[in-house]
mmCIF file of C-alpha atoms in Angstrom:
data_model
loop_
_atom_site.group_PDB
_atom_site.id
_atom_site.type_symbol
_atom_site.label_atom_id
_atom_site.label_comp_id
_atom_site.label_asym_id
_atom_site.label_seq_id
_atom_site.Cartn_x
_atom_site.Cartn_y
_atom_site.Cartn_z
ATOM 1 C CA MET A 1 64.046 114.778 44.229
ATOM 2 C CA GLU A 2 63.481 118.358 42.964
ATOM 3 C CA ARG A 3 64.958 119.599 39.843
ATOM 4 C CA LEU A 4 68.254 121.771 40.376
ATOM 5 C CA ASP A 5 68.429 124.025 37.515
ATOM 6 C CA ASN A 6 67.161 126.921 39.643
ATOM 7 C CA ALA A 7 69.102 125.796 42.810
ATOM 8 C CA PRO A 8 70.470 129.185 44.707
ATOM 9 C CA SER A 9 74.170 130.166 43.416
ATOM 10 C CA GLN A 10 76.946 129.286 45.701
ATOM 11 C CA PRO A 11 80.566 129.064 45.316
ATOM 12 C CA PRO A 12 81.625 126.064 43.256
ATOM 13 C CA LEU A 13 83.469 123.187 44.713
ATOM 14 C CA LYS A 14 87.074 122.678 43.904
ATOM 15 C CA ILE A 15 87.637 118.792 43.188
ATOM 16 C CA ARG A 16 91.304 117.552 42.891
ATOM 17 C CA VAL A 17 91.238 114.605 40.516
ATOM 18 C CA GLY A 18 93.963 112.427 39.323
ATOM 19 C CA PHE A 19 95.483 109.414 38.853
ATOM 20 C CA ASP A 20 99.067 107.389 39.233
ATOM 21 C CA LEU A 21 99.446 104.095 37.414
ATOM 22 C CA GLU A 22 102.355 101.918 36.638
ATOM 23 C CA LEU A 23 102.370 99.282 34.020
ATOM 24 C CA ARG A 24 105.071 96.884 32.980
ATOM 25 C CA CYS A 25 105.610 95.713 29.497
ATOM 26 C CA PRO A 26 108.148 93.005 28.178
ATOM 27 C CA ARG A 27 108.953 94.912 25.042
ATOM 28 C CA PRO A 28 108.150 98.092 23.515
ATOM 29 C CA THR A 29 104.478 98.166 23.234
ATOM 30 C CA PRO A 30 102.125 100.681 21.174
ATOM 31 C CA MET A 31 99.404 102.156 23.518
ATOM 32 C CA ILE A 32 96.245 104.298 23.491
ATOM 33 C CA VAL A 33 95.645 106.139 26.602
ATOM 34 C CA THR A 34 92.177 107.792 27.623
ATOM 35 C CA LEU A 35 92.806 109.469 30.959
ATOM 36 C CA GLY A 36 91.928 113.220 30.664
ATOM 37 C CA VAL A 37 89.075 115.047 32.072
ATOM 38 C CA HIS A 38 86.403 115.087 29.054
ATOM 39 C CA ALA A 39 86.168 118.097 26.595
ATOM 40 C CA SER A 40 82.787 118.888 27.759
ATOM 41 C CA ARG A 41 84.212 119.798 31.259
ATOM 42 C CA ALA A 42 87.170 121.659 29.765
ATOM 43 C CA GLY A 43 85.635 124.817 30.933
ATOM 44 C CA ASP A 44 85.608 123.800 34.450
ATOM 45 C CA LEU A 45 89.356 123.177 34.828
ATOM 46 C CA LEU A 46 90.998 125.494 37.030
ATOM 47 C CA GLU A 47 94.111 123.755 36.669
ATOM 48 C CA ALA A 48 94.774 121.331 33.713
ATOM 49 C CA ASP A 49 95.445 117.882 33.950
ATOM 50 C CA PRO A 50 98.120 116.899 31.227
ATOM 51 C CA LEU A 51 99.174 113.371 31.003
ATOM 52 C CA GLN A 52 102.560 113.067 32.315
ATOM 53 C CA VAL A 53 104.590 109.709 31.193
ATOM 54 C CA THR A 54 107.802 108.419 33.057
ATOM 55 C CA PRO A 55 110.050 107.617 31.287
ATOM 56 C CA ALA A 56 109.460 110.520 28.883
ATOM 57 C CA VAL A 57 108.276 109.371 25.447
ATOM 58 C CA PRO A 58 106.701 111.104 22.536
ATOM 59 C CA LEU A 59 102.812 111.438 22.590
ATOM 60 C CA ARG A 60 100.357 112.159 19.977
ATOM 61 C CA SER A 61 96.879 113.447 20.916
ATOM 62 C CA TYR A 62 93.806 112.984 18.897
ATOM 63 C CA VAL A 63 89.817 112.939 19.488
ATOM 64 C CA ASP A 64 88.252 109.703 18.922
ATOM 65 C CA SER A 65 85.002 109.346 17.128
ATOM 66 C CA TYR A 66 82.852 109.605 20.449
ATOM 67 C CA GLY A 67 84.554 112.827 21.242
ATOM 68 C CA ASN A 68 86.940 111.424 24.007
ATOM 69 C CA ARG A 69 90.690 113.062 24.428
ATOM 70 C CA CYS A 70 93.313 110.123 23.570
ATOM 71 C CA HIS A 71 97.033 109.880 23.470
ATOM 72 C CA ARG A 72 99.164 107.605 21.468
ATOM 73 C CA LEU A 73 102.449 106.402 22.522
ATOM 74 C CA VAL A 74 105.014 103.580 22.420
ATOM 75 C CA ALA A 75 105.739 102.119 25.970
ATOM 76 C CA PRO A 76 109.430 101.278 26.281
ATOM 77 C CA ALA A 77 110.261 97.853 27.714
ATOM 78 C CA GLY A 78 110.173 97.832 31.644
ATOM 79 C CA LEU A 79 108.072 100.102 33.853
ATOM 80 C CA LEU A 80 105.745 102.877 32.573
ATOM 81 C CA ARG A 81 104.560 105.454 34.738
ATOM 82 C CA LEU A 82 101.259 107.376 33.788
ATOM 83 C CA GLN A 83 100.177 110.455 36.091
ATOM 84 C CA GLY A 84 97.777 113.386 35.855
ATOM 85 C CA SER A 85 96.373 115.756 38.354
ATOM 86 C CA GLY A 86 93.805 118.581 37.892
ATOM 87 C CA LEU A 87 91.470 120.967 39.736
ATOM 88 C CA VAL A 88 87.915 121.026 38.578
ATOM 89 C CA ALA A 89 85.173 123.499 39.402
ATOM 90 C CA ASP A 90 81.861 121.759 40.328
ATOM 91 C CA PRO A 91 78.585 123.492 41.181
ATOM 92 C CA GLY A 92 78.280 120.828 43.890
ATOM 93 C CA TRP A 93 74.707 119.724 42.907
ATOM 94 C CA THR A 94 73.639 116.174 42.912
ATOM 95 C CA ASP A 95 72.700 114.546 39.612
ATOM 96 C CA PRO A 96 69.290 115.839 38.465
ATOM 97 C CA VAL A 97 66.146 113.687 38.657
ATOM 98 C CA LEU A 98 63.713 114.617 35.872
ATOM 99 C CA PRO A 99 60.788 112.388 36.106
ATOM 100 C CA GLU A 100 58.882 114.344 33.434
ATOM 101 C CA LEU A 101 60.788 113.584 30.703
ATOM 102 C CA GLU A 102 59.663 111.083 27.981
ATOM 103 C CA GLN A 103 61.079 108.440 25.752
ATOM 104 C CA ARG A 104 61.374 109.701 22.134
ATOM 105 C CA PRO A 105 59.954 107.123 19.591
ATOM 106 C CA VAL A 106 62.828 105.455 17.282
ATOM 107 C CA GLU A 107 61.535 107.159 14.282
ATOM 108 C CA ASP A 108 61.982 110.662 15.805
ATOM 109 C CA LEU A 109 65.652 109.981 17.348
ATOM 110 C CA PRO A 110 68.555 112.040 15.943
ATOM 111 C CA ASP A 111 70.608 110.151 13.476
ATOM 112 C CA ASP A 112 73.667 110.357 15.874
ATOM 113 C CA VAL A 113 71.659 108.735 18.626
ATOM 114 C CA LEU A 114 70.724 105.623 16.686
ATOM 115 C CA LEU A 115 74.006 103.907 17.427
ATOM 116 C CA PHE A 116 73.281 103.719 21.267
ATOM 117 C CA LEU A 117 70.305 101.435 20.515
ATOM 118 C CA LEU A 118 72.233 98.576 18.935
ATOM 119 C CA ALA A 119 73.970 95.626 20.698
ATOM 120 C CA SER A 120 77.518 96.068 21.492
ATOM 121 C CA ARG A 121 80.592 93.927 22.515
ATOM 122 C CA PHE A 122 79.464 93.994 26.332
ATOM 123 C CA CYS A 123 75.944 94.999 26.024
ATOM 124 C CA GLU A 124 73.962 91.932 24.208
ATOM 125 C CA SER A 125 70.662 93.651 23.983
ATOM 126 C CA ASP A 126 69.657 91.088 21.228
ATOM 127 C CA LEU A 127 69.932 88.358 23.791
ATOM 128 C CA LEU A 128 68.161 89.985 26.728
ATOM 129 C CA THR A 129 65.025 91.301 24.503
ATOM 130 C CA ASP A 130 62.509 89.028 25.727
ATOM 131 C CA LEU A 131 63.430 89.342 29.623
ATOM 132 C CA ALA A 132 63.490 93.216 29.314
ATOM 133 C CA TRP A 133 60.048 93.488 27.796
ATOM 134 C CA SER A 134 58.348 90.906 30.089
ATOM 135 C CA ARG A 135 59.934 92.775 33.146
ATOM 136 C CA PHE A 136 59.698 96.641 32.052
ATOM 137 C CA GLU A 137 56.789 96.964 29.471
ATOM 138 C CA GLY A 138 54.568 97.762 32.180
ATOM 139 C CA ALA A 139 56.863 100.335 33.739
ATOM 140 C CA PRO A 140 56.092 104.030 33.314
ATOM 141 C CA SER A 141 57.772 105.241 30.130
ATOM 142 C CA GLY A 142 60.616 107.568 29.791
ATOM 143 C CA TRP A 143 62.425 108.462 33.174
ATOM 144 C CA GLY A 144 60.288 106.101 35.033
ATOM 145 C CA ARG A 145 61.293 103.032 33.019
ATOM 146 C CA VAL A 146 65.024 103.779 33.016
ATOM 147 C CA GLN A 147 64.829 104.134 36.799
ATOM 148 C CA ALA A 148 62.958 100.757 36.959
ATOM 149 C CA ILE A 149 65.623 99.141 35.173
ATOM 150 C CA CYS A 150 68.501 100.728 37.457
ATOM 151 C CA ASP A 151 66.192 99.467 40.352
ATOM 152 C CA PHE A 152 66.169 96.011 38.985
ATOM 153 C CA VAL A 153 69.912 96.121 38.643
ATOM 154 C CA HIS A 154 70.935 97.588 41.834
ATOM 155 C CA GLN A 155 68.763 94.907 43.461
ATOM 156 C CA HIS A 156 69.624 91.994 41.152
ATOM 157 C CA VAL A 157 73.546 92.332 41.116
ATOM 158 C CA ARG A 158 75.889 92.303 44.354
ATOM 159 C CA PHE A 159 78.903 94.250 44.144
ATOM 160 C CA ASP A 160 82.212 92.509 44.670
ATOM 161 C CA TYR A 161 85.583 93.596 43.415
ATOM 162 C CA ASN A 162 86.626 90.000 43.133
ATOM 163 C CA ARG A 163 83.634 88.728 41.139
ATOM 164 C CA SER A 164 84.401 90.422 37.863
ATOM 165 C CA SER A 165 86.708 90.252 34.791
ATOM 166 C CA PRO A 166 87.856 92.158 31.869
ATOM 167 C CA THR A 167 85.455 90.148 29.453
ATOM 168 C CA LYS A 168 82.320 89.924 31.548
ATOM 169 C CA SER A 169 79.214 91.042 29.685
ATOM 170 C CA ALA A 170 75.690 92.256 30.640
ATOM 171 C CA LEU A 171 74.297 88.754 29.996
ATOM 172 C CA GLN A 172 76.966 87.137 32.327
ATOM 173 C CA THR A 173 76.366 89.627 35.096
ATOM 174 C CA LEU A 174 72.679 88.890 34.789
ATOM 175 C CA GLU A 175 73.544 85.238 35.342
ATOM 176 C CA SER A 176 76.178 85.501 38.030
ATOM 177 C CA ARG A 177 74.189 88.261 39.752
ATOM 178 C CA GLU A 178 77.584 89.780 41.047
ATOM 179 C CA GLY A 179 80.140 92.147 39.736
ATOM 180 C CA VAL A 180 81.482 95.726 39.720
ATOM 181 C CA CYS A 181 80.352 99.245 38.644
ATOM 182 C CA ARG A 182 81.143 98.411 34.944
ATOM 183 C CA ASP A 183 79.244 95.483 35.074
ATOM 184 C CA PHE A 184 76.058 97.170 36.634
ATOM 185 C CA THR A 185 76.410 99.661 33.951
ATOM 186 C CA HIS A 186 76.648 97.152 31.201
ATOM 187 C CA LEU A 187 73.530 95.373 32.255
ATOM 188 C CA ALA A 188 71.373 98.542 32.404
ATOM 189 C CA ILE A 189 72.439 99.892 28.950
ATOM 190 C CA ALA A 190 71.594 96.480 27.537
ATOM 191 C CA LEU A 191 68.264 96.492 29.110
ATOM 192 C CA CYS A 192 67.556 100.107 28.250
ATOM 193 C CA ARG A 193 68.465 99.271 24.515
ATOM 194 C CA CYS A 194 65.811 96.534 24.544
ATOM 195 C CA MET A 195 63.476 98.960 25.472
ATOM 196 C CA ASN A 196 64.317 101.260 22.636
ATOM 197 C CA ILE A 197 65.857 103.809 24.919
ATOM 198 C CA PRO A 198 69.364 104.835 23.734
ATOM 199 C CA ALA A 199 71.967 104.462 26.324
ATOM 200 C CA ARG A 200 75.684 105.161 26.353
ATOM 201 C CA TYR A 201 78.503 104.177 28.638
ATOM 202 C CA CYS A 202 80.417 106.766 30.701
ATOM 203 C CA THR A 203 83.561 106.463 32.632
ATOM 204 C CA GLY A 204 85.237 109.030 35.010
ATOM 205 C CA TYR A 205 85.616 110.261 38.754
ATOM 206 C CA LEU A 206 83.127 110.056 41.191
ATOM 207 C CA SER A 207 83.739 111.802 44.682
ATOM 208 C CA ASP A 208 82.553 110.814 48.109
ATOM 209 C CA ILE A 209 81.317 114.178 48.761
ATOM 210 C CA ALA A 210 78.291 114.125 51.196
ATOM 211 C CA VAL A 211 78.513 110.114 51.372
ATOM 212 C CA PRO A 212 78.784 108.982 54.647
ATOM 213 C CA PRO A 213 81.853 106.888 55.630
ATOM 214 C CA PRO A 214 83.080 104.254 55.598
ATOM 215 C CA HIS A 215 84.627 104.942 52.206
ATOM 216 C CA THR A 216 86.352 102.302 49.897
ATOM 217 C CA ALA A 217 89.417 102.966 47.983
ATOM 218 C CA MET A 218 88.935 105.510 45.284
ATOM 219 C CA ASP A 219 88.621 104.019 41.850
ATOM 220 C CA PHE A 220 87.385 105.216 38.365
ATOM 221 C CA HIS A 221 83.808 104.831 38.306
ATOM 222 C CA ALA A 222 81.159 103.587 35.468
ATOM 223 C CA TRP A 223 77.904 104.914 34.861
ATOM 224 C CA PHE A 224 75.639 105.670 31.846
ATOM 225 C CA GLU A 225 73.663 108.358 30.085
ATOM 226 C CA ALA A 226 70.269 107.744 28.534
ATOM 227 C CA TYR A 227 68.637 109.734 25.790
ATOM 228 C CA LEU A 228 65.330 111.090 27.200
ATOM 229 C CA GLY A 229 63.259 114.162 25.829
ATOM 230 C CA ASP A 230 66.046 116.120 23.803
ATOM 231 C CA GLY A 231 69.099 115.111 25.652
ATOM 232 C CA TRP A 232 71.418 112.618 27.526
ATOM 233 C CA HIS A 233 70.848 112.309 31.347
ATOM 234 C CA VAL A 234 73.042 110.471 34.033
ATOM 235 C CA PHE A 235 71.979 107.293 35.615
ATOM 236 C CA ASP A 236 73.968 105.255 38.017
ATOM 237 C CA PRO A 237 72.877 101.745 38.586
ATOM 238 C CA ARG A 238 75.494 100.644 41.156
ATOM 239 C CA ASN A 239 74.742 103.485 43.573
ATOM 240 C CA ASN A 240 71.389 104.138 42.431
ATOM 241 C CA THR A 241 71.181 107.535 44.255
ATOM 242 C CA PRO A 242 72.112 111.068 43.014
ATOM 243 C CA ARG A 243 75.615 111.926 43.752
ATOM 244 C CA ILE A 244 77.735 115.162 43.867
ATOM 245 C CA GLY A 245 81.124 115.464 42.032
ATOM 246 C CA ARG A 246 80.683 113.425 38.931
ATOM 247 C CA ILE A 247 83.439 114.172 36.422
ATOM 248 C CA LEU A 248 83.302 112.577 33.068
ATOM 249 C CA ILE A 249 86.581 111.254 31.361
ATOM 250 C CA ALA A 250 84.964 109.083 28.447
ATOM 251 C CA ARG A 251 81.972 108.155 26.659
ATOM 252 C CA GLY A 252 81.116 105.201 24.294
ATOM 253 C CA ARG A 253 79.063 102.165 23.343
ATOM 254 C CA ASP A 254 80.321 100.299 26.219
ATOM 255 C CA ALA A 255 83.677 99.678 28.204
ATOM 256 C CA ALA A 256 85.528 98.554 25.167
ATOM 257 C CA ASP A 257 85.215 102.048 23.750
ATOM 258 C CA VAL A 258 86.734 103.919 26.679
ATOM 259 C CA ALA A 259 89.310 101.604 28.045
ATOM 260 C CA LEU A 260 91.759 103.770 30.058
ATOM 261 C CA THR A 261 94.605 102.287 28.417
ATOM 262 C CA THR A 262 94.623 99.928 25.423
ATOM 263 C CA SER A 263 97.842 98.080 24.756
ATOM 264 C CA PHE A 264 98.993 96.425 21.451
ATOM 265 C CA GLY A 265 100.791 93.678 23.217
ATOM 266 C CA PRO A 266 101.165 92.255 26.605
ATOM 267 C CA SER A 267 101.441 94.970 29.749
ATOM 268 C CA VAL A 268 100.715 94.343 33.310
ATOM 269 C CA LEU A 269 99.270 96.762 35.860
ATOM 270 C CA GLU A 270 101.500 96.791 38.648
ATOM 271 C CA SER A 271 99.925 99.914 40.743
ATOM 272 C CA PHE A 272 96.926 101.878 40.637
ATOM 273 C CA GLN A 273 95.863 105.112 42.533
ATOM 274 C CA VAL A 274 92.970 107.393 41.697
ATOM 275 C CA TRP A 275 91.670 110.449 43.761
ATOM 276 C CA ALA A 276 88.741 112.801 43.533
ATOM 277 C CA ARG A 277 88.738 114.899 46.716
#
């Protein structure tokens, strides 16, 4: 696919994004909520997407160490509803494909990128090194090697909503050969890190624009970014094809860093709706 930097100008798409979640807590429970459109897309917001909480509780906002917008609150006992909706201007281009990009030697990487070479909670690159080098050492370096990893994960893992769990790791996904987009992404990240390619986890909205039906129920989506050349670039091993309308919410080492809600006590998700249209 050709690079789209010089694509002809066109009116931007307007994508309505949002969510409506309900959680139940048996007692007052502190929470961190990470559900707003990422600050890197703030300039594209035609309508802001403030977090709405029912019943109303005090909110305190902060930006975490990865640059993600977060809110702190204490959920009351009973039902808590979290809602948000925004309108995003999007250029309507597919994810860029840049096969000329090369991998940087570790010694030449920026200091703030090195963190994304290390093993993490869900990406046990230290346990997958032998497999990665035996399979991908012969792949073209740079973009071609990351794409070879995505091809492997896409072909090796079967997508199944019912065959994952909140604690499933990259190694477990490799062994079970099934999972959801989160699992595809963890495995691809771990294999990239084994090959000394920095990779970071992303979560956000992904529309069905230009995707033929039937469409599955909308959900938040996971993909990753690999550091090639002088910057970060999108890869999506679950879909393994460039898509339109990818809107970031949060980035981190793996899913543990970008949980949509983190409860410091028991909570049960009772309903869940997401849209990007």
